[in-house]
Amino acid sequence: MYTANSTRYEKMIYRQCGKSGLKLPAISLGLWQNFGFGSVFENAEKMCHTAFDLGITHFDLANNYGHPFNGSAEENFKKILDRGLRSYRDELCISTKAGYEMWDGPYGDRNGSRKYLISSLDQSLKRMGLDYVDIFYHHVFDPNTPLEETALALDQIVRSGKALYVGVSNYNRAQTAEISVIFKELHTPFIVNQPSYSMLNRWVEEDGLDAWTKENGVGLSLFSPLFQGVLTDRYLNGVPEDSRLAKGNTSLVQKYNPKVLEKAKKLNTIAQKRGQKLSQMAIAWLLHNDAVTTVLIGASRPSQIEENVKALENLVFSEAELAEIEAVLRG
């Protein structure tokens, strides 16, 4: 039976999520890849234990996470909880999402309807063996459902006790601002937006989403902080045969090019001067943006989690370093 490390809270940094009372670890664990039925369960369990032992209290899932079956990450997470982690439930912040295609027919496709969101969360809670999740997200903006309906569904979910807080994911600034107005009228605890954001994907800055969330007391929980592996040392000398990029099952196929690789190599040189790995500097750079609450990391083995958490050992950037990084990114 699993027993957590007694020193797990000594080094982790916890940040207030927007203006809410909820604190999240600066680094959280996302269960998108490598936690489904197509992965080795013992490795997935070890990654969750390693994360919690390092003070990572936030575990982020979604209804469609898991390969080869939607929902299998949540089912495996239930097993992990049952095998010892569940005794720490009140020390965990568990989030899940709904919005993308999930089951057959018009009620399980990509949407934000009341029917889909409430049904999906009921399924997620059953898969994980939980009475509630801490954060429930609408996973992606749906232009075919009125935002008022989506907001009312999320509000009802909180009032029913099935989630403590709500969030949105993949919403831009305008969409976030629009739904926020409804949440304020309803007094819904809307506390976080989860966008993609990295050194090589800065749409959050260009859109002004980070400035808006900071001004309006909404946290940012970032996914793909390492640009799906490009901002690590994994691709600095070419594409490994066993990588997702080499297998062609990632959106990076269209983005990976010599210019991007050259930027990664230059950034790696800066990271080395800082005494960090490229991945650690990439995470630290995101956390330097004070609109950011937490950075969601993915992992395929426990050592990657340990390595990425070490980013917290050097979060300070000099003005010269920031200027050098900016020159590389804009080059």
Coordinates of C-alpha atoms in Angstrom, one line a residue:
M1 CA 0.0 0.0 0.0
Y2 CA 1.3 3.4 -0.9
T3 CA 2.5 5.8 1.8
A4 CA 3.3 9.4 0.7
N5 CA 6.7 11.0 1.3
S6 CA 6.5 13.0 4.6
T7 CA 8.6 15.8 3.1
R8 CA 6.3 16.3 0.1
Y9 CA 5.3 19.9 0.9
E10 CA 8.8 21.2 1.8
K11 CA 9.9 22.4 -1.7
M12 CA 6.8 22.7 -3.9
I13 CA 5.6 26.3 -4.5
Y14 CA 1.8 26.9 -4.3
R15 CA 0.1 29.7 -6.0
Q16 CA -3.4 31.3 -5.5
C17 CA -5.6 30.4 -8.4
G18 CA -6.9 33.8 -9.5
K19 CA -8.8 35.5 -6.7
S20 CA -10.1 32.2 -5.3
G21 CA -9.1 30.6 -2.1
L22 CA -7.7 27.6 -4.0
K23 CA -4.0 27.1 -4.2
L24 CA -2.4 25.0 -6.9
P25 CA 1.1 23.7 -7.1
A26 CA 3.3 25.7 -9.6
I27 CA 3.7 22.4 -11.5
S28 CA 0.8 20.0 -12.0
L29 CA 0.5 16.6 -13.6
G30 CA -1.6 16.1 -16.7
L31 CA -2.8 12.6 -17.5
W32 CA -3.5 13.1 -21.3
Q33 CA -0.8 10.7 -22.5
N34 CA 0.6 7.5 -21.0
F35 CA -2.2 6.9 -18.5
G36 CA -4.7 4.9 -20.6
F37 CA -5.2 1.2 -21.2
G38 CA -2.5 1.3 -23.9
S39 CA 0.1 2.2 -21.3
V40 CA 1.8 0.2 -18.6
F41 CA -0.3 0.7 -15.5
E42 CA 2.6 0.2 -13.0
N43 CA 4.4 3.1 -14.7
A44 CA 1.4 5.3 -14.6
E45 CA 0.9 4.6 -10.9
K46 CA 4.5 5.3 -10.2
M47 CA 4.3 8.6 -12.0
C48 CA 1.3 9.7 -9.9
H49 CA 3.1 8.6 -6.7
T50 CA 6.3 10.4 -7.7
A51 CA 4.3 13.5 -8.5
F52 CA 2.5 13.5 -5.1
D53 CA 5.7 12.7 -3.3
L54 CA 7.2 15.9 -4.8
G55 CA 4.3 18.1 -3.6
I56 CA 2.2 18.0 -6.8
T57 CA -1.3 17.9 -5.5
H58 CA -3.1 18.7 -8.8
F59 CA -4.0 15.9 -11.2
D60 CA -5.6 17.0 -14.4
L61 CA -7.8 14.7 -16.5
A62 CA -10.5 14.8 -19.1
N63 CA -13.3 12.5 -20.2
N64 CA -11.6 11.7 -23.5
Y65 CA -8.1 11.1 -22.1
G66 CA -6.7 7.7 -22.5
H67 CA -5.5 5.5 -25.3
P68 CA -6.9 3.5 -27.0
F69 CA -10.2 4.2 -25.3
N70 CA -11.7 7.5 -24.2
G71 CA -12.1 7.5 -20.5
S72 CA -9.4 4.9 -19.8
A73 CA -7.2 7.5 -18.1
E74 CA -9.9 8.2 -15.6
E75 CA -10.5 4.4 -15.1
N76 CA -6.8 3.9 -14.4
F77 CA -6.7 6.9 -12.1
K78 CA -9.5 5.2 -10.1
K79 CA -7.3 2.1 -9.7
I80 CA -4.4 4.3 -8.6
L81 CA -6.7 6.0 -6.1
D82 CA -8.0 2.7 -4.8
R83 CA -4.4 1.3 -4.3
G84 CA -3.5 3.9 -1.7
L85 CA -3.8 7.5 -3.1
R86 CA -7.5 7.8 -2.2
S87 CA -6.6 8.0 1.5
Y88 CA -5.1 11.4 0.6
R89 CA -8.2 12.7 -1.2
D90 CA -8.5 15.8 0.8
E91 CA -4.9 16.7 -0.1
L92 CA -5.6 16.3 -3.8
C93 CA -7.0 18.7 -6.3
I94 CA -8.6 16.6 -9.1
S95 CA -9.8 18.2 -12.3
T96 CA -11.6 16.8 -15.3
K97 CA -13.1 18.3 -18.5
A98 CA -15.7 17.7 -21.1
G99 CA -16.2 19.3 -24.5
Y100 CA -14.6 17.2 -27.2
E101 CA -16.1 14.1 -28.9
M102 CA -16.8 11.4 -26.4
W103 CA -19.5 9.0 -27.3
D104 CA -21.7 8.2 -30.3
G105 CA -24.6 10.3 -31.3
P106 CA -25.5 14.0 -31.0
Y107 CA -25.3 14.1 -27.2
G108 CA -21.7 13.0 -27.0
D109 CA -20.1 14.8 -29.8
R110 CA -18.1 18.1 -29.5
N111 CA -20.4 20.5 -27.8
G112 CA -21.1 22.5 -24.6
S113 CA -24.8 21.7 -24.1
R114 CA -26.3 21.1 -20.7
K115 CA -27.1 17.5 -21.7
Y116 CA -23.5 16.7 -22.6
L117 CA -21.7 18.4 -19.8
I118 CA -23.8 17.0 -17.0
S119 CA -24.0 13.5 -18.5
S120 CA -20.2 13.5 -19.1
L121 CA -19.3 14.6 -15.5
D122 CA -21.6 11.9 -14.1
Q123 CA -19.7 9.4 -16.2
S124 CA -16.3 10.8 -15.1
L125 CA -17.2 10.6 -11.5
K126 CA -18.3 7.0 -11.9
R127 CA -15.0 6.1 -13.7
M128 CA -12.9 7.7 -11.0
G129 CA -15.0 6.6 -8.0
L130 CA -15.5 10.1 -6.8
D131 CA -18.4 12.1 -5.3
Y132 CA -17.0 15.3 -6.7
V133 CA -14.1 16.8 -8.6
D134 CA -12.3 20.0 -7.5
I135 CA -12.4 21.7 -10.9
F136 CA -14.6 20.9 -13.8
Y137 CA -13.8 22.5 -17.2
H138 CA -15.7 23.1 -20.4
H139 CA -12.9 21.7 -22.6
V140 CA -13.4 23.8 -25.8
F141 CA -15.5 26.7 -26.9
D142 CA -18.7 25.6 -28.8
P143 CA -20.0 28.1 -31.3
N144 CA -23.2 26.1 -31.6
T145 CA -24.3 26.3 -28.0
P146 CA -25.3 29.6 -26.4
L147 CA -22.7 30.5 -23.8
E148 CA -25.5 31.1 -21.3
E149 CA -26.5 27.4 -21.6
T150 CA -22.9 26.3 -21.0
A151 CA -22.5 28.6 -18.0
L152 CA -25.8 27.6 -16.5
A153 CA -24.8 23.9 -16.8
L154 CA -21.5 24.5 -15.1
D155 CA -23.2 26.5 -12.4
Q156 CA -25.7 23.7 -11.8
I157 CA -22.9 21.3 -11.5
V158 CA -21.3 23.3 -8.7
R159 CA -24.7 23.7 -6.9
S160 CA -25.3 20.0 -7.1
G161 CA -22.0 19.4 -5.3
K162 CA -20.4 17.5 -8.2
A163 CA -17.6 20.1 -8.6
L164 CA -16.2 22.8 -6.2
Y165 CA -15.0 25.2 -8.9
V166 CA -15.4 25.5 -12.7
G167 CA -13.1 26.6 -15.5
V168 CA -12.8 26.8 -19.3
S169 CA -10.2 25.5 -21.6
N170 CA -9.1 26.6 -25.1
Y171 CA -11.2 29.8 -24.8
N172 CA -9.6 33.0 -26.1
R173 CA -9.8 36.4 -24.3
A174 CA -13.1 37.5 -25.9
Q175 CA -14.8 34.1 -25.2
T176 CA -13.5 34.0 -21.6
A177 CA -14.7 37.6 -21.0
E178 CA -18.2 36.8 -22.4
I179 CA -18.8 33.8 -20.2
S180 CA -17.3 35.5 -17.2
V181 CA -20.1 38.1 -17.3
I182 CA -22.6 35.3 -16.9
F183 CA -20.7 33.6 -14.2
K184 CA -20.5 36.8 -12.2
E185 CA -24.3 37.2 -12.4
L186 CA -24.8 33.6 -11.2
H187 CA -22.0 33.9 -8.5
T188 CA -20.4 30.8 -10.0
P189 CA -16.9 30.0 -8.7
F190 CA -15.2 30.4 -12.1
I191 CA -11.5 30.5 -11.3
V192 CA -9.4 29.2 -14.2
N193 CA -8.7 29.0 -17.9
Q194 CA -6.6 26.2 -19.3
P195 CA -4.9 27.3 -22.6
S196 CA -1.9 26.0 -24.5
Y197 CA 1.1 28.2 -23.9
S198 CA 4.9 27.9 -24.3
M199 CA 7.9 29.7 -25.5
L200 CA 7.1 28.5 -29.0
N201 CA 3.3 29.1 -28.8
R202 CA 2.7 32.5 -27.4
W203 CA -0.9 33.1 -28.6
V204 CA -2.0 33.8 -25.0
E205 CA 0.2 36.9 -25.0
E206 CA -0.8 38.0 -28.5
D207 CA -4.5 37.5 -27.7
G208 CA -4.2 39.4 -24.4
L209 CA -5.7 36.4 -22.5
D210 CA -3.0 36.5 -19.8
A211 CA -3.5 40.2 -19.2
W212 CA -7.3 39.8 -19.0
T213 CA -7.1 36.9 -16.5
K214 CA -4.7 38.7 -14.3
E215 CA -6.9 41.8 -14.3
N216 CA -10.0 39.9 -13.6
G217 CA -8.8 37.4 -11.0
V218 CA -8.9 34.2 -13.1
G219 CA -6.0 31.8 -12.9
L220 CA -4.1 30.2 -15.9
S221 CA -3.4 26.5 -15.9
L222 CA -1.1 25.9 -18.9
F223 CA -0.9 22.8 -21.1
S224 CA 1.8 21.8 -23.6
P225 CA 4.4 24.0 -21.9
L226 CA 7.2 22.1 -23.7
F227 CA 5.6 22.3 -27.1
Q228 CA 5.0 18.5 -27.0
G229 CA 8.7 17.8 -26.4
V230 CA 10.4 20.2 -28.7
L231 CA 11.5 22.3 -25.7
T232 CA 13.5 19.4 -24.2
D233 CA 16.8 17.9 -25.2
R234 CA 14.9 15.1 -26.9
Y235 CA 14.9 16.6 -30.4
L236 CA 18.1 18.7 -30.3
N237 CA 20.0 16.1 -32.4
G238 CA 17.2 15.0 -34.6
V239 CA 13.9 13.1 -34.2
P240 CA 14.2 9.9 -32.2
E241 CA 12.6 6.9 -33.9
D242 CA 10.4 6.1 -30.9
S243 CA 9.0 9.6 -30.4
R244 CA 5.4 10.7 -31.1
L245 CA 6.7 13.1 -33.7
A246 CA 8.4 10.3 -35.6
K247 CA 5.3 8.2 -35.5
G248 CA 3.3 11.1 -36.9
N249 CA 0.6 11.0 -34.3
T250 CA 1.0 14.6 -33.0
S251 CA 0.1 18.0 -34.3
L252 CA 3.8 18.8 -34.2
V253 CA 4.3 17.2 -37.6
Q254 CA 3.1 20.4 -39.2
K255 CA 5.1 22.7 -36.9
Y256 CA 8.5 21.0 -36.6
N257 CA 11.0 22.6 -39.0
P258 CA 14.6 23.6 -39.1
K259 CA 13.8 27.1 -37.8
V260 CA 12.1 25.8 -34.7
L261 CA 15.0 23.4 -34.1
E262 CA 17.5 26.2 -34.4
K263 CA 15.5 28.2 -31.8
A264 CA 15.5 25.2 -29.5
K265 CA 19.2 24.8 -29.8
K266 CA 19.8 28.5 -29.0
L267 CA 17.5 28.4 -26.0
N268 CA 19.3 25.3 -24.8
T269 CA 22.5 27.2 -24.7
I270 CA 20.9 29.9 -22.6
A271 CA 19.5 27.2 -20.3
Q272 CA 22.9 25.6 -19.8
K273 CA 24.3 29.0 -18.8
R274 CA 21.6 29.2 -16.2
G275 CA 22.5 25.7 -14.9
Q276 CA 19.2 24.3 -16.2
K277 CA 18.0 21.8 -18.8
L278 CA 16.0 23.4 -21.6
S279 CA 12.7 21.9 -20.3
Q280 CA 13.4 23.4 -16.9
M281 CA 14.0 26.8 -18.3
A282 CA 10.9 26.6 -20.5
I283 CA 8.8 25.9 -17.4
A284 CA 10.5 28.6 -15.3
W285 CA 9.9 31.1 -18.2
L286 CA 6.2 30.5 -18.1
L287 CA 6.1 30.8 -14.3
H288 CA 7.8 34.1 -14.6
N289 CA 4.5 35.4 -16.1
D290 CA 2.6 36.3 -12.9
A291 CA -0.7 35.7 -14.6
V292 CA 0.2 32.0 -14.5
T293 CA -1.0 29.8 -11.7
T294 CA 0.3 26.4 -12.7
V295 CA 2.1 24.6 -15.5
L296 CA 0.7 21.2 -16.5
I297 CA 3.5 18.7 -17.4
G298 CA 3.0 15.4 -19.1
A299 CA 5.4 12.5 -18.6
S300 CA 6.2 9.0 -19.8
R301 CA 8.3 8.0 -16.8
P302 CA 8.8 9.2 -13.2
S303 CA 12.3 10.6 -13.8
Q304 CA 10.8 13.2 -16.2
I305 CA 8.6 14.5 -13.4
E306 CA 11.5 14.7 -11.0
E307 CA 13.5 16.6 -13.7
N308 CA 10.8 19.1 -14.4
V309 CA 10.1 19.9 -10.8
K310 CA 13.7 21.0 -10.5
A311 CA 12.7 24.0 -12.6
L312 CA 11.5 25.5 -9.4
E313 CA 15.1 25.7 -8.1
N314 CA 15.8 28.7 -10.5
L315 CA 12.8 30.8 -11.4
V316 CA 14.7 34.2 -11.5
F317 CA 15.6 35.7 -14.8
S318 CA 17.9 38.7 -15.3
E319 CA 16.8 41.4 -17.7
A320 CA 19.7 40.3 -19.9
E321 CA 18.5 36.7 -20.0
L322 CA 14.9 37.8 -20.8
A323 CA 16.2 40.0 -23.6
E324 CA 18.4 37.2 -25.0
I325 CA 15.5 34.7 -24.9
E326 CA 13.1 37.2 -26.5
A327 CA 15.6 37.8 -29.3
V328 CA 15.8 34.1 -30.0
L329 CA 12.0 33.7 -29.9
R330 CA 11.4 36.6 -32.3
G331 CA 14.2 35.6 -34.6

